[in-house]
Coordinates of C-alpha atoms in Angstrom, one line a residue:
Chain A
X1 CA -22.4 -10.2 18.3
X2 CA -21.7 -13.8 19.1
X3 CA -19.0 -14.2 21.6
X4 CA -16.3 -17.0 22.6
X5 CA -16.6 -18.9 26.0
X6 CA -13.6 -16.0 27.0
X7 CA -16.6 -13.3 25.6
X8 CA -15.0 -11.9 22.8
X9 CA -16.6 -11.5 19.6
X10 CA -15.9 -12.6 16.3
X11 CA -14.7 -9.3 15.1
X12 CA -11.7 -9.6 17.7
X13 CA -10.8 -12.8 17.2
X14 CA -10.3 -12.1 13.4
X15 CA -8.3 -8.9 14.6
X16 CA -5.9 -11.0 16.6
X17 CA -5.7 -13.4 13.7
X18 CA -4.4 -10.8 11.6
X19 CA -2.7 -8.9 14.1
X20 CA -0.2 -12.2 14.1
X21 CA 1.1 -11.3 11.2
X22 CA 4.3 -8.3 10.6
X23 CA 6.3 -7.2 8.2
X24 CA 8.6 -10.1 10.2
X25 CA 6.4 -12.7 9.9
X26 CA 4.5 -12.9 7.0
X27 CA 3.7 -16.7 6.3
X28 CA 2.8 -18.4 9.5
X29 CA 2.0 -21.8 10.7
X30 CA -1.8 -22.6 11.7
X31 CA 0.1 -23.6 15.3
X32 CA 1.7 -20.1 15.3
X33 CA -1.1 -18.4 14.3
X34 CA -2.7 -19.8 17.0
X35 CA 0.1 -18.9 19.6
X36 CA 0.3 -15.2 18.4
X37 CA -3.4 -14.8 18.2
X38 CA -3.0 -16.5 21.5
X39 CA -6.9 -18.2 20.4
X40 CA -7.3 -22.2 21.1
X41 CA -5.7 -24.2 18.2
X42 CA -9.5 -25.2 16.9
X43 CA -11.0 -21.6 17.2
X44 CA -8.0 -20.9 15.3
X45 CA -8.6 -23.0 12.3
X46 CA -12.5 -22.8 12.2
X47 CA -11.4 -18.8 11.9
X48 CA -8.6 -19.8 9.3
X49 CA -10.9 -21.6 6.8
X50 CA -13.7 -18.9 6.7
X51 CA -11.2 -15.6 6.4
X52 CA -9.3 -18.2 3.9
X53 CA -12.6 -18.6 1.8
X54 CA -13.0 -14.7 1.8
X55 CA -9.6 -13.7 0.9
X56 CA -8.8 -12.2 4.1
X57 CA -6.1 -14.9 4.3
X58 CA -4.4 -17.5 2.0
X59 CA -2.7 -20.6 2.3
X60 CA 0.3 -21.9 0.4
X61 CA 1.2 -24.8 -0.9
X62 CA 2.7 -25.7 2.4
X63 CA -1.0 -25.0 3.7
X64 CA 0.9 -22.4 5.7
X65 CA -1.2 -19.1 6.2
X66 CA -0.7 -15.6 4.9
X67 CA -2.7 -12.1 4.2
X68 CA -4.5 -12.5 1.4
X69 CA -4.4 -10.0 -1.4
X70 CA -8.1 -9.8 -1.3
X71 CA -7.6 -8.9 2.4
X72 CA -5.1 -5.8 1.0
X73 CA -7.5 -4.9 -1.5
X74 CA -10.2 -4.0 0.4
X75 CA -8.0 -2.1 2.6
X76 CA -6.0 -0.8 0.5
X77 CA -8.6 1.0 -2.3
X78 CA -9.9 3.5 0.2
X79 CA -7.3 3.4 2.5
X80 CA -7.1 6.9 4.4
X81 CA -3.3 7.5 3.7
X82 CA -3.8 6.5 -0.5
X83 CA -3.8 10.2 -1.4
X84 CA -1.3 11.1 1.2
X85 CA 1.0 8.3 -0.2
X86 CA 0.3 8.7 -3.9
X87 CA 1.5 12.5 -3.9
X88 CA 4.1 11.9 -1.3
X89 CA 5.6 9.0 -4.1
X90 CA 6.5 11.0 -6.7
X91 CA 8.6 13.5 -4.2
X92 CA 10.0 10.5 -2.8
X93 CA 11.3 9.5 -6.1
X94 CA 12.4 12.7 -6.7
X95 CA 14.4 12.8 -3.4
X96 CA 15.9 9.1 -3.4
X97 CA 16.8 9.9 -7.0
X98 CA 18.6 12.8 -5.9
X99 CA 20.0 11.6 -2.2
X100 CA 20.7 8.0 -3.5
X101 CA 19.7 7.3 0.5
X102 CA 16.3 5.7 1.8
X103 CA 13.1 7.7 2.1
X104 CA 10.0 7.3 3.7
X105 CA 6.8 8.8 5.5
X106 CA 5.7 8.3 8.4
X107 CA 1.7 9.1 10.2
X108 CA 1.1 9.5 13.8
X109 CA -1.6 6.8 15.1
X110 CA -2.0 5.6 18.2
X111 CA 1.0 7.5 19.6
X112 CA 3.4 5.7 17.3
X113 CA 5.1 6.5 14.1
X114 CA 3.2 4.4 11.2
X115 CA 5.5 4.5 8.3
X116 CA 3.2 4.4 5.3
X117 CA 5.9 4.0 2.7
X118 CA 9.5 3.9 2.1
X119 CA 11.7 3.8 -1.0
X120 CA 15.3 1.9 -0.4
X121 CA 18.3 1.4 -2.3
X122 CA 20.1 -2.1 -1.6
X123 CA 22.9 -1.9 0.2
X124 CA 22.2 1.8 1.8
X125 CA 23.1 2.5 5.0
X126 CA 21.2 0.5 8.2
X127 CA 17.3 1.1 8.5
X128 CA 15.1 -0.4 10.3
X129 CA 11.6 0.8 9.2
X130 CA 9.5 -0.9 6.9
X131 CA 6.3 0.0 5.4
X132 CA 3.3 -0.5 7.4
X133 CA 5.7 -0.7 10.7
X134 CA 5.9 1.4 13.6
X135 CA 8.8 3.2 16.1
X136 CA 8.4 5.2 18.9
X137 CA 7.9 8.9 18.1
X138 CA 10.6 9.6 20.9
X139 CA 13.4 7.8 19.6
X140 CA 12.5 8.5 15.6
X141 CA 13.4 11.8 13.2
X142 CA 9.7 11.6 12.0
X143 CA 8.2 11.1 15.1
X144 CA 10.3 14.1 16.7
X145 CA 8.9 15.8 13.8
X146 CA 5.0 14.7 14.2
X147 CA 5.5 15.1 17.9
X148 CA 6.5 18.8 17.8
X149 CA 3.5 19.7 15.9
X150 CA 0.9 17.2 17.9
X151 CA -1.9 18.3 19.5
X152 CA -0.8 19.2 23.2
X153 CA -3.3 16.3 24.5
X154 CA -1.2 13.9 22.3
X155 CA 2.3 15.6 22.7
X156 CA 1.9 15.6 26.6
X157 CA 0.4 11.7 26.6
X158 CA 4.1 10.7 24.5
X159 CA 6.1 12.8 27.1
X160 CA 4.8 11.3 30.2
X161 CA 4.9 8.3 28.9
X162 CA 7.3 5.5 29.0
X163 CA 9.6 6.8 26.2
X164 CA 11.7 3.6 24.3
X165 CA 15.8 3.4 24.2
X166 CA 17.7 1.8 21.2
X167 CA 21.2 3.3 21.6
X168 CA 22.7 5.8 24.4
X169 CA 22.0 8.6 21.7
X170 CA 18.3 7.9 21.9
X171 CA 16.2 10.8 23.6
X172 CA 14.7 9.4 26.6
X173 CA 13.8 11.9 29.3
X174 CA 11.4 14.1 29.6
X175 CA 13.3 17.4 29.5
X176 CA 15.6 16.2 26.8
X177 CA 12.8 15.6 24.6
X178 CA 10.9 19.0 25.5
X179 CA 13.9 21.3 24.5
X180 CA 14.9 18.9 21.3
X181 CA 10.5 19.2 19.8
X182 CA 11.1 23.3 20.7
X183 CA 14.4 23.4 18.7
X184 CA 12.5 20.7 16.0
X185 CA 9.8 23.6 15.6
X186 CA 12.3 26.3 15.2
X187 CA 14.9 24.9 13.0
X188 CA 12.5 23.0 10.7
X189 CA 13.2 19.9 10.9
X190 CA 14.1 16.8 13.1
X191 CA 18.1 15.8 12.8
X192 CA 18.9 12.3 15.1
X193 CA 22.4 10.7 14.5
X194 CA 22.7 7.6 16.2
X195 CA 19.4 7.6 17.7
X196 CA 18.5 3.9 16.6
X197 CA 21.2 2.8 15.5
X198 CA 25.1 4.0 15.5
X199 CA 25.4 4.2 12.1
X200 CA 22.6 6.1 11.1
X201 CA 21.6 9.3 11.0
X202 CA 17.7 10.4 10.4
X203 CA 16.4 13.4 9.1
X204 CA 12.6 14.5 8.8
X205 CA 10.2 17.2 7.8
X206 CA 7.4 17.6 8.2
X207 CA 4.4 17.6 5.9
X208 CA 1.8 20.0 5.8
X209 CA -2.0 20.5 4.9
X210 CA -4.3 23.0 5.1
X211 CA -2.3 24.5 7.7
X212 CA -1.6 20.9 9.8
X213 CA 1.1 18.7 9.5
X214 CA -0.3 15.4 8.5
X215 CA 3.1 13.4 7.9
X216 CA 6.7 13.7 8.6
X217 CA 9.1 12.8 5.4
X218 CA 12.3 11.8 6.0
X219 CA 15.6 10.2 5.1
X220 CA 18.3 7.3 6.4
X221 CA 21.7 8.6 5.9
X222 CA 25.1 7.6 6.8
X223 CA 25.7 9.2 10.6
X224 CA 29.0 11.5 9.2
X225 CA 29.9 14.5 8.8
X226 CA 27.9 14.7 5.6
X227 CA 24.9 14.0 7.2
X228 CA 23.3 17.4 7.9
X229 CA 24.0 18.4 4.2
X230 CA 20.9 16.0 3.4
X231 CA 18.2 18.3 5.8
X232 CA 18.4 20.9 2.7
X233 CA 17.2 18.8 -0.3
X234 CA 14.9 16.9 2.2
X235 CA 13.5 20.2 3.0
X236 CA 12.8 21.0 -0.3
X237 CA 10.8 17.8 -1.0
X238 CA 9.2 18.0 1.9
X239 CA 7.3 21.8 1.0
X240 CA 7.4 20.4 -2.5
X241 CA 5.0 17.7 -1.3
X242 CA 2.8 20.4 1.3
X243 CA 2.5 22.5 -2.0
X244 CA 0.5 19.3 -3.7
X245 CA -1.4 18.3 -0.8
X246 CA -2.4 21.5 -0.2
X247 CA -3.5 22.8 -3.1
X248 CA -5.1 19.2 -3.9
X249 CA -8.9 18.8 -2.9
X250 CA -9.6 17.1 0.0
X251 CA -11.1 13.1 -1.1
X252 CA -13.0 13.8 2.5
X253 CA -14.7 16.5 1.6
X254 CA -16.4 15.2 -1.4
X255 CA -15.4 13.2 -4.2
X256 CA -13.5 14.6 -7.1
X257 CA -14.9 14.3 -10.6
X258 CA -13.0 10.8 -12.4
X259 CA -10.6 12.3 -14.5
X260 CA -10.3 9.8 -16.9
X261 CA -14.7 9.8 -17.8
X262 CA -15.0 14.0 -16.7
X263 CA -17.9 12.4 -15.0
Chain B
X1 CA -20.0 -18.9 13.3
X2 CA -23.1 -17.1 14.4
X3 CA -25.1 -16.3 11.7
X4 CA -28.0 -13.4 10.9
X5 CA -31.4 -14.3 10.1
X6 CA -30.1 -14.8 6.5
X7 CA -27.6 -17.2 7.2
X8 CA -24.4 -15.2 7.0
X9 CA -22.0 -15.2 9.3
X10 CA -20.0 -12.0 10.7
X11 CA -17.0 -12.3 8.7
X12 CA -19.7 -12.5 5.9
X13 CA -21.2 -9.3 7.3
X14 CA -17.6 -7.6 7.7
X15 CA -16.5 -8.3 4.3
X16 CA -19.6 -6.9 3.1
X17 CA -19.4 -3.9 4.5
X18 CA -15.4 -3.7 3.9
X19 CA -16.2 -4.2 -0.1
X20 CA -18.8 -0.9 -0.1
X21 CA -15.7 1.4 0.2
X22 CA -14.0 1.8 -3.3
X23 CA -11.4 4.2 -5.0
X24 CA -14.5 6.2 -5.8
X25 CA -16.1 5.8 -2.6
X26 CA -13.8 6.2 0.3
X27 CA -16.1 7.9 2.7
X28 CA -19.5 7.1 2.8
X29 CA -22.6 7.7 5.4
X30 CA -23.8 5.2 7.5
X31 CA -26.7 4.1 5.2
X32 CA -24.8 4.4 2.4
X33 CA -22.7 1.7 3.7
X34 CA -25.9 -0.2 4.5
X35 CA -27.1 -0.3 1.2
X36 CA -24.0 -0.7 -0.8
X37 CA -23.2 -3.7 1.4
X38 CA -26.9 -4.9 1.3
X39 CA -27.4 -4.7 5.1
X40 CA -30.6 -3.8 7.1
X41 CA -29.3 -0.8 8.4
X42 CA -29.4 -1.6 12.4
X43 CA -27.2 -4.6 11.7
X44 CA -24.3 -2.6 9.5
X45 CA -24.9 0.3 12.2
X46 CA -23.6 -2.4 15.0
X47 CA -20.9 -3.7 12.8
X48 CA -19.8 -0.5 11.9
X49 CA -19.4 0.1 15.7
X50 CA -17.4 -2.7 16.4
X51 CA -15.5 -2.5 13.4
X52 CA -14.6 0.8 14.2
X53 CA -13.7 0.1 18.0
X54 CA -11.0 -2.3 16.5
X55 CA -10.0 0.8 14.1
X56 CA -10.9 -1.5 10.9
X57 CA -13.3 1.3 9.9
X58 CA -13.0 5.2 10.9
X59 CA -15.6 8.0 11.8
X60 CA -14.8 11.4 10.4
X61 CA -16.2 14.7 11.7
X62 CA -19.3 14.5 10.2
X63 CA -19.7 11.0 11.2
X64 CA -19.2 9.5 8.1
X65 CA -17.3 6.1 7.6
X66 CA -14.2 5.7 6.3
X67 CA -11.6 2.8 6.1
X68 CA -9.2 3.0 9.4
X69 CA -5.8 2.8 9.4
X70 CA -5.1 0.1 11.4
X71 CA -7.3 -2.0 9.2
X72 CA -4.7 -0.4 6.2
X73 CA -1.9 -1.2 8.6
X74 CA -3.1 -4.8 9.4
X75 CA -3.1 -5.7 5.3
X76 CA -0.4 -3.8 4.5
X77 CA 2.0 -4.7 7.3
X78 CA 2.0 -8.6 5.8
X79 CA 0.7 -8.1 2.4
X80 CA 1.7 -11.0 -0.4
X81 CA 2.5 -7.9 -2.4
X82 CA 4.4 -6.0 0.0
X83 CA 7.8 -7.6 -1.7
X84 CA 7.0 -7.2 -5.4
X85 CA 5.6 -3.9 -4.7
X86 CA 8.8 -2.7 -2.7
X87 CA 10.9 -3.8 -5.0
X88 CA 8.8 -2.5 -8.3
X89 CA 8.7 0.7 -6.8
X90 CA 12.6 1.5 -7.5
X91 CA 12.6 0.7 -11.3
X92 CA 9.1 2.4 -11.8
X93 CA 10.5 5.1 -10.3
X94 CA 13.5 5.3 -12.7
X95 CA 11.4 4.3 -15.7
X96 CA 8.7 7.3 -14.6
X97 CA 11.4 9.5 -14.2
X98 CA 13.0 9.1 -17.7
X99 CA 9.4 9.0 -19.4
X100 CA 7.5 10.9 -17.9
X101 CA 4.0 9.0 -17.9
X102 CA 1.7 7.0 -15.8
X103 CA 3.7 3.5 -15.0
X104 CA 1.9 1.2 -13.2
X105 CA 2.1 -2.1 -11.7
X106 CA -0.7 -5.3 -12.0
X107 CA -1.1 -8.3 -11.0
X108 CA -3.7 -11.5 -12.0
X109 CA -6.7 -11.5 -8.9
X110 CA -9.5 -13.6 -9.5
X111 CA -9.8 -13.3 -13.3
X112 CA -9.2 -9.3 -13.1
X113 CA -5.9 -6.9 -13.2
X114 CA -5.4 -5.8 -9.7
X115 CA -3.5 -2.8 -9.6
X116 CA -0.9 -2.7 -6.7
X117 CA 1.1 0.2 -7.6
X118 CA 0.6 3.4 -9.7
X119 CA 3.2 6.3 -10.2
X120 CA 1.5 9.2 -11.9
X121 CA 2.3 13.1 -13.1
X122 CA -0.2 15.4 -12.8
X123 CA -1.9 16.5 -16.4
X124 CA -0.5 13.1 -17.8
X125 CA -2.6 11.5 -20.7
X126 CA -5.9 9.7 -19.1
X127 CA -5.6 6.8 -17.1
X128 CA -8.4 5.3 -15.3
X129 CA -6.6 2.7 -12.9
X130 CA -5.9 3.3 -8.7
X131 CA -4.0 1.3 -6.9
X132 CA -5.7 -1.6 -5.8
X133 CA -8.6 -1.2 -8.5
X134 CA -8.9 -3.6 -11.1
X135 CA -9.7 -3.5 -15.3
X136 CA -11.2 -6.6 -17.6
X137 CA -7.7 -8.5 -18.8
X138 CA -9.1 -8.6 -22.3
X139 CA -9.1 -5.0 -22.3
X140 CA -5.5 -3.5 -20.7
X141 CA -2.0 -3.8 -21.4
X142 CA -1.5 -5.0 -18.2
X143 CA -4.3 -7.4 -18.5
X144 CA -2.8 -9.3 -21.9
X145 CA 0.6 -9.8 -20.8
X146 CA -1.0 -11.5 -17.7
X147 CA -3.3 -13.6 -19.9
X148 CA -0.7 -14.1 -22.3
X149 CA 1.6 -15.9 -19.3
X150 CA -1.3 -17.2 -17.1
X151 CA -2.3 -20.9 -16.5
X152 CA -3.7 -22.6 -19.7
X153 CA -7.1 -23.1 -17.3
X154 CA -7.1 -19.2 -16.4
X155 CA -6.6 -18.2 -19.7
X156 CA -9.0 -20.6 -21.2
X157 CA -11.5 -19.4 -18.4
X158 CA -11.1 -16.0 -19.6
X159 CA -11.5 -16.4 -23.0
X160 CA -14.5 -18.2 -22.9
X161 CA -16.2 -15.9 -20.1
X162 CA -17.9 -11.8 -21.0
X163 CA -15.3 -10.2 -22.7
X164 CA -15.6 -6.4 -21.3
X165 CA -15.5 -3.4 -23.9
X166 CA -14.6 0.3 -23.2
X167 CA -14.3 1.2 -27.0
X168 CA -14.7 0.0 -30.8
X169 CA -10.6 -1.2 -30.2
X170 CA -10.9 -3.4 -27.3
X171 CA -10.6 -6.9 -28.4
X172 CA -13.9 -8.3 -27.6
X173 CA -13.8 -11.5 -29.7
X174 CA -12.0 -14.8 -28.3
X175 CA -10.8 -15.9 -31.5
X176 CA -9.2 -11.3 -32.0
X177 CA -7.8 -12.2 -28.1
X178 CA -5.7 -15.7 -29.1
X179 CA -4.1 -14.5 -31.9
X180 CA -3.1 -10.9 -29.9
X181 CA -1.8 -13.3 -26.5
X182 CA 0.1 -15.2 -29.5
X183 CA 1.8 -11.6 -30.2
X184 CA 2.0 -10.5 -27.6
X185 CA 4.2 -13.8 -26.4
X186 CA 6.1 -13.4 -29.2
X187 CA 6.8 -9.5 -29.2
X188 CA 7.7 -9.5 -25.5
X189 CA 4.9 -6.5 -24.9
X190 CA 1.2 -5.4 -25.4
X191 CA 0.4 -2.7 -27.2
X192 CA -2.5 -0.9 -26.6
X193 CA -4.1 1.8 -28.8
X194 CA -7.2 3.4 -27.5
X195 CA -8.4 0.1 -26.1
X196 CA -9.9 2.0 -22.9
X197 CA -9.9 5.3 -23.9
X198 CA -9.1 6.8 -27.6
X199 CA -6.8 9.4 -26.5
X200 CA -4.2 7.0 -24.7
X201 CA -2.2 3.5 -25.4
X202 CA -1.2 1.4 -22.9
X203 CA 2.1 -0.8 -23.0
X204 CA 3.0 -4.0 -20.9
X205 CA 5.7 -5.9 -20.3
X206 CA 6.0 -9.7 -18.0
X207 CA 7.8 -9.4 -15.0
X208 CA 9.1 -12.5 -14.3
X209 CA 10.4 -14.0 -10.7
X210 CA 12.0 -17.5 -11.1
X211 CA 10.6 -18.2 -14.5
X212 CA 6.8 -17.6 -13.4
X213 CA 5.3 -14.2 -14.9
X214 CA 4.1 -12.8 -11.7
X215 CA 3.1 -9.3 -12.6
X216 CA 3.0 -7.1 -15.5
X217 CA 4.3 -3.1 -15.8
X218 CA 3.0 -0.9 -17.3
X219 CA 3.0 2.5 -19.1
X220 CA -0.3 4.7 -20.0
X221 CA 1.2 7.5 -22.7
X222 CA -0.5 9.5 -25.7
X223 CA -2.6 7.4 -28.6
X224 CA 0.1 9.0 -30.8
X225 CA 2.6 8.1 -33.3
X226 CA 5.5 8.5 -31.0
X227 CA 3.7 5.4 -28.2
X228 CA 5.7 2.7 -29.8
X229 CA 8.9 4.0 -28.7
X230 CA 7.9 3.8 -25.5
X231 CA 8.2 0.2 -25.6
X232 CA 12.1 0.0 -25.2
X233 CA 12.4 2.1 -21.9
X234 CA 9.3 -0.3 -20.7
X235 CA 11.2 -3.7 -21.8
X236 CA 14.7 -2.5 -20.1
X237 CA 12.7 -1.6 -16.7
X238 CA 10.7 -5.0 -16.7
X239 CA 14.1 -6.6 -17.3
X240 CA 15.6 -4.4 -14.2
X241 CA 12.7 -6.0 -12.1
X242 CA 13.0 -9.1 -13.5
X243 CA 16.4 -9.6 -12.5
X244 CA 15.8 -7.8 -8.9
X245 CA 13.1 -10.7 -7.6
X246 CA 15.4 -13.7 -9.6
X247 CA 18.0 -12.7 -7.6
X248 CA 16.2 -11.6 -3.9
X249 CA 15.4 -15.0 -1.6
X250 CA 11.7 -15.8 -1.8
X251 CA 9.9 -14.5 1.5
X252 CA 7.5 -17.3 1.0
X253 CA 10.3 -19.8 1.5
X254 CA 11.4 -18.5 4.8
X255 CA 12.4 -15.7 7.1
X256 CA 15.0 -13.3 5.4
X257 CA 17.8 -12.3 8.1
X258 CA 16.8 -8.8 9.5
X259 CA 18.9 -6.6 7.3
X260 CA 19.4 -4.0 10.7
X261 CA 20.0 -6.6 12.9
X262 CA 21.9 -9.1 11.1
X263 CA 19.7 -11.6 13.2

């Protein structure tokens, strides 16, 4: 691989071009692409132009840069969490339809919750995930939920960890956190008011498959005293969804005839 | 860039190798990946390595290669679609739920429909679109409401290029196409019957943002007398969008506040 005077390849320094961009910054500056990517200004444009001229980026008419939707394409049509998030949509629906309140589901990767989609009313109460973001597993309702059915190598990694404060609700010692995953396990489901922010209270289930629990679904709800009442319907949606997956074929394990050809 | 013997560069290389995963082909081996992408197979071994060190690409079990999630999360996090999609999502949901059939969501990419959102029942009529794979415009709903609405030097483009056909009804002939975009202006939908496949009809309406058609929904239902109806439903949904992205502040034109926040 061809590498920059500071030895990194190419492949990086694309990576940290895109990296640059969040679900808070999604049309940038050349200049701030630069200082986010933290590459020299020049390697910065030479890169722009040739991800531009595959559709990994895009440029407006303010020549500012953004992903391009050729970039989201190719991630996006084998993405590893399309199945998961095209079965988990339609209980979603069913559940926002129902709750009026936002949903979403959340993965575990790299020790962080990766919400992988999320269905939101305007105007419902304070939430601060988006799709494609991430929050700390400690302080979350999914990632309670993920982390109380981790693999012990993970769970133990989070828990000796540094483990992130939003409000003084937030879980953030060690001990706490052991005794609240335990009770998580036992009761079913992950129940934080207040955790991230004062007015909200998160619920979250997990999602099984084939025996493992793959995702964590859960809902934003006003942090009152009708806020518990949500864990039942959210529990139903939730083994609603582990019914589908499970009894779905696995797209890993070979690919499923095309339904619409039978071939 | 540093380029291989045959001139292409490594973003080249990567995009290559990023386009030989599909919808039907999510996993593959390591020389499938090599041929599909056209690479000797000791070059697409080393940039599979490094793609996969940045998680852009995945090894399963087996030591097959998949698309990672971080590469999903990368696209996804700043997608252009991420807005329309989010917001599409609620009014497909509400149309799906009162109808009861495949609704989906396209958008005009390089000639083609790009498919960026899908809602599906199990055992609905055949549809043969993913999310984030594409169908011929001549030959969808989806596709001639785009057309229909698309720059005179698209459309023109389109009409004048390989019209695709999946049966005796798609409209394969330029002067059949003008006279249906004509309609299909004029009506306010496309009507589909058996255009892709005989048992099913497609329907499409515009969705509009700030007087630009910038999408089209859709609905896949029986090739039956009662497909027409569906039209109404359809209309009042793509109205309900319409009105949702007239109304929300363009992300392209600056930062929204941070709705958690307030910052």
């Amino acid at each position: 691989m061809a590498r920059s005077p500071a030895g990194e390849s190419v492949i990086t320094r694309a990576v940290r071009i895109l990296a640059a961009f969040d679900p808070d910054a999604t049309v940038l500056s050349l200049s701030e692409v630069s200082r986010r990517a933290g590459l020299p200004l020049a390697t910065t444009a030479r890169m722009v132009a040739e991800m531009t001229r595959h559709g990994l980026l895009a440029r407006d008419d303010q020549r500012r840069v953004l992903i391009g939707t050729r970039m989201w394409e190719l991630a996006e049509r084998a993405s590893p969490v399309k199945d998961l998030r095209e079965a988990a949509l339609q209980h979603m629906g069913d559940l926002h339809s129902v709750v009026g309140h936002s949903t979403q589901l959340g993965v575990l990767e790299d020790d962080e919750v990766l919400f992988v989609e999320r269905l939101t009313t305007p105007g419902s109460v304070v939430n601060i995930t988006k799709i494609a973001g991430r929050l700390p597993p400690n302080a979350s309702s999914a990632g309670l939920v993920l982390l109380a059915h981790a693999p012990e190598g993970t769970r133990e990694r989070v828990l000796r960890g540094a483990l992130a404060s939003f409000t003084p609700h937030t879980i953030t010692r060690e001990r706490d956190l052991r005794v609240e995953l335990a009770e998580v396990r036992h009761r079913g489901f992950a129940f934080c008011r207040g955790h991230i922010h004062p007015d909200a209270a998160g619920i979250a289930v997990p999602v099984w498959r084939d025996g493992q629990v793959i995702a964590a679904m859960g809902l934003i709800v006003p942090n009152d005293d009708e806020a518990w009442s949500y864990s039942r319907p959210l529990m139903l949606a939730g083994l609603a969804l582990s019914r589908t997956l499970s009894s779905a074929p696995d797209p890993k394990k070979g690919q499923e005839p095309d339904r619409a050809t039978g071939k």
